[in-house]
PDB file of C-alpha atoms in Angstrom:
ATOM      1  CA  UNK J   1     274.678-235.370  18.833  1.00  0.00           C
ATOM      2  CA  UNK J   2     275.346-237.475  21.777  1.00  0.00           C
ATOM      3  CA  UNK J   3     273.257-239.867  23.689  1.00  0.00           C
ATOM      4  CA  UNK J   4     273.040-239.599  27.525  1.00  0.00           C
ATOM      5  CA  UNK J   5     272.566-243.009  29.080  1.00  0.00           C
ATOM      6  CA  UNK J   6     270.771-242.782  32.407  1.00  0.00           C
ATOM      7  CA  UNK J   7     270.854-245.774  34.758  1.00  0.00           C
ATOM      8  CA  UNK J   8     267.560-246.798  36.354  1.00  0.00           C
ATOM      9  CA  UNK J   9     268.021-245.364  39.898  1.00  0.00           C
ATOM     10  CA  UNK J  10     265.018-243.148  40.569  1.00  0.00           C
ATOM     11  CA  UNK J  11     262.462-243.830  37.824  1.00  0.00           C
ATOM     12  CA  UNK J  12     259.945-241.148  38.904  1.00  0.00           C
ATOM     13  CA  UNK J  13     262.524-238.315  39.143  1.00  0.00           C
ATOM     14  CA  UNK J  14     264.525-239.443  36.150  1.00  0.00           C
ATOM     15  CA  UNK J  15     261.406-239.440  33.954  1.00  0.00           C
ATOM     16  CA  UNK J  16     261.017-235.732  34.796  1.00  0.00           C
ATOM     17  CA  UNK J  17     264.690-235.179  34.004  1.00  0.00           C
ATOM     18  CA  UNK J  18     264.201-237.105  30.684  1.00  0.00           C
ATOM     19  CA  UNK J  19     261.348-234.792  29.721  1.00  0.00           C
ATOM     20  CA  UNK J  20     263.433-231.723  30.569  1.00  0.00           C
ATOM     21  CA  UNK J  21     266.447-232.968  28.607  1.00  0.00           C
ATOM     22  CA  UNK J  22     264.299-233.831  25.611  1.00  0.00           C
ATOM     23  CA  UNK J  23     262.869-230.351  25.696  1.00  0.00           C
ATOM     24  CA  UNK J  24     266.395-229.089  25.071  1.00  0.00           C
ATOM     25  CA  UNK J  25     266.895-231.610  22.273  1.00  0.00           C
ATOM     26  CA  UNK J  26     269.227-233.899  24.259  1.00  0.00           C
ATOM     27  CA  UNK J  27     268.948-237.603  23.381  1.00  0.00           C
ATOM     28  CA  UNK J  28     268.400-238.924  26.944  1.00  0.00           C
ATOM     29  CA  UNK J  29     267.788-242.663  27.325  1.00  0.00           C
ATOM     30  CA  UNK J  30     266.616-244.348  30.514  1.00  0.00           C
ATOM     31  CA  UNK J  31     268.216-247.764  30.706  1.00  0.00           C
ATOM     32  CA  UNK J  32     266.062-250.824  31.577  1.00  0.00           C
ATOM     33  CA  UNK J  33     265.713-252.208  35.057  1.00  0.00           C
ATOM     34  CA  UNK J  34     268.543-254.357  36.387  1.00  0.00           C
ATOM     35  CA  UNK J  35     268.308-258.106  36.105  1.00  0.00           C
ATOM     36  CA  UNK J  36     270.695-260.851  37.176  1.00  0.00           C
ATOM     37  CA  UNK J  37     272.828-260.453  34.040  1.00  0.00           C
ATOM     38  CA  UNK J  38     273.169-256.734  34.793  1.00  0.00           C
ATOM     39  CA  UNK J  39     274.725-257.519  38.165  1.00  0.00           C
ATOM     40  CA  UNK J  40     277.077-260.149  36.671  1.00  0.00           C
ATOM     41  CA  UNK J  41     278.157-257.561  34.015  1.00  0.00           C
ATOM     42  CA  UNK J  42     278.726-254.994  36.750  1.00  0.00           C
ATOM     43  CA  UNK J  43     280.915-257.446  38.698  1.00  0.00           C
ATOM     44  CA  UNK J  44     283.109-257.949  35.667  1.00  0.00           C
ATOM     45  CA  UNK J  45     284.022-254.264  35.614  1.00  0.00           C
ATOM     46  CA  UNK J  46     283.855-253.195  39.313  1.00  0.00           C
ATOM     47  CA  UNK J  47     285.733-254.488  42.306  1.00  0.00           C
ATOM     48  CA  UNK J  48     283.545-256.709  44.446  1.00  0.00           C
ATOM     49  CA  UNK J  49     284.132-254.362  47.388  1.00  0.00           C
ATOM     50  CA  UNK J  50     282.139-251.643  45.650  1.00  0.00           C
ATOM     51  CA  UNK J  51     278.641-250.863  46.886  1.00  0.00           C
ATOM     52  CA  UNK J  52     275.752-252.705  45.347  1.00  0.00           C
ATOM     53  CA  UNK J  53     274.241-249.633  43.632  1.00  0.00           C
ATOM     54  CA  UNK J  54     277.510-248.916  41.837  1.00  0.00           C
ATOM     55  CA  UNK J  55     277.697-252.497  40.605  1.00  0.00           C
ATOM     56  CA  UNK J  56     274.177-252.189  39.188  1.00  0.00           C
ATOM     57  CA  UNK J  57     274.905-248.809  37.540  1.00  0.00           C
ATOM     58  CA  UNK J  58     278.117-249.999  35.955  1.00  0.00           C
ATOM     59  CA  UNK J  59     276.334-253.173  34.803  1.00  0.00           C
ATOM     60  CA  UNK J  60     273.565-251.153  33.170  1.00  0.00           C
ATOM     61  CA  UNK J  61     275.956-248.817  31.439  1.00  0.00           C
ATOM     62  CA  UNK J  62     278.271-251.567  30.177  1.00  0.00           C
ATOM     63  CA  UNK J  63     275.395-253.640  28.901  1.00  0.00           C
ATOM     64  CA  UNK J  64     274.097-250.640  27.000  1.00  0.00           C
ATOM     65  CA  UNK J  65     277.511-249.915  25.533  1.00  0.00           C
ATOM     66  CA  UNK J  66     278.225-253.522  24.596  1.00  0.00           C
ATOM     67  CA  UNK J  67     274.778-253.898  23.004  1.00  0.00           C
ATOM     68  CA  UNK J  68     275.580-251.365  20.309  1.00  0.00           C
ATOM     69  CA  UNK J  69     271.948-250.162  20.393  1.00  0.00           C
ATOM     70  CA  UNK J  70     272.843-246.646  21.303  1.00  0.00           C
ATOM     71  CA  UNK J  71     274.673-244.012  19.210  1.00  0.00           C
ATOM     72  CA  UNK J  72     277.169-242.861  21.859  1.00  0.00           C
TER      73      UNK J  72
END
């Protein structure tokens, strides 16, 4: 199967979504909170004119992919 990587945007709501996805046997992973390195990673892959939330989301996703910790 696949792994769904979910950026940390709305922890309360996404935890409910995570429980629902796991009920249907979907490997759903909430990514860790953003830190300074997350923002720097996001800026490597996104134009600086992008909104701040998109920089954070891209940074979280790219760090997860580059880490090799997830079977995607």
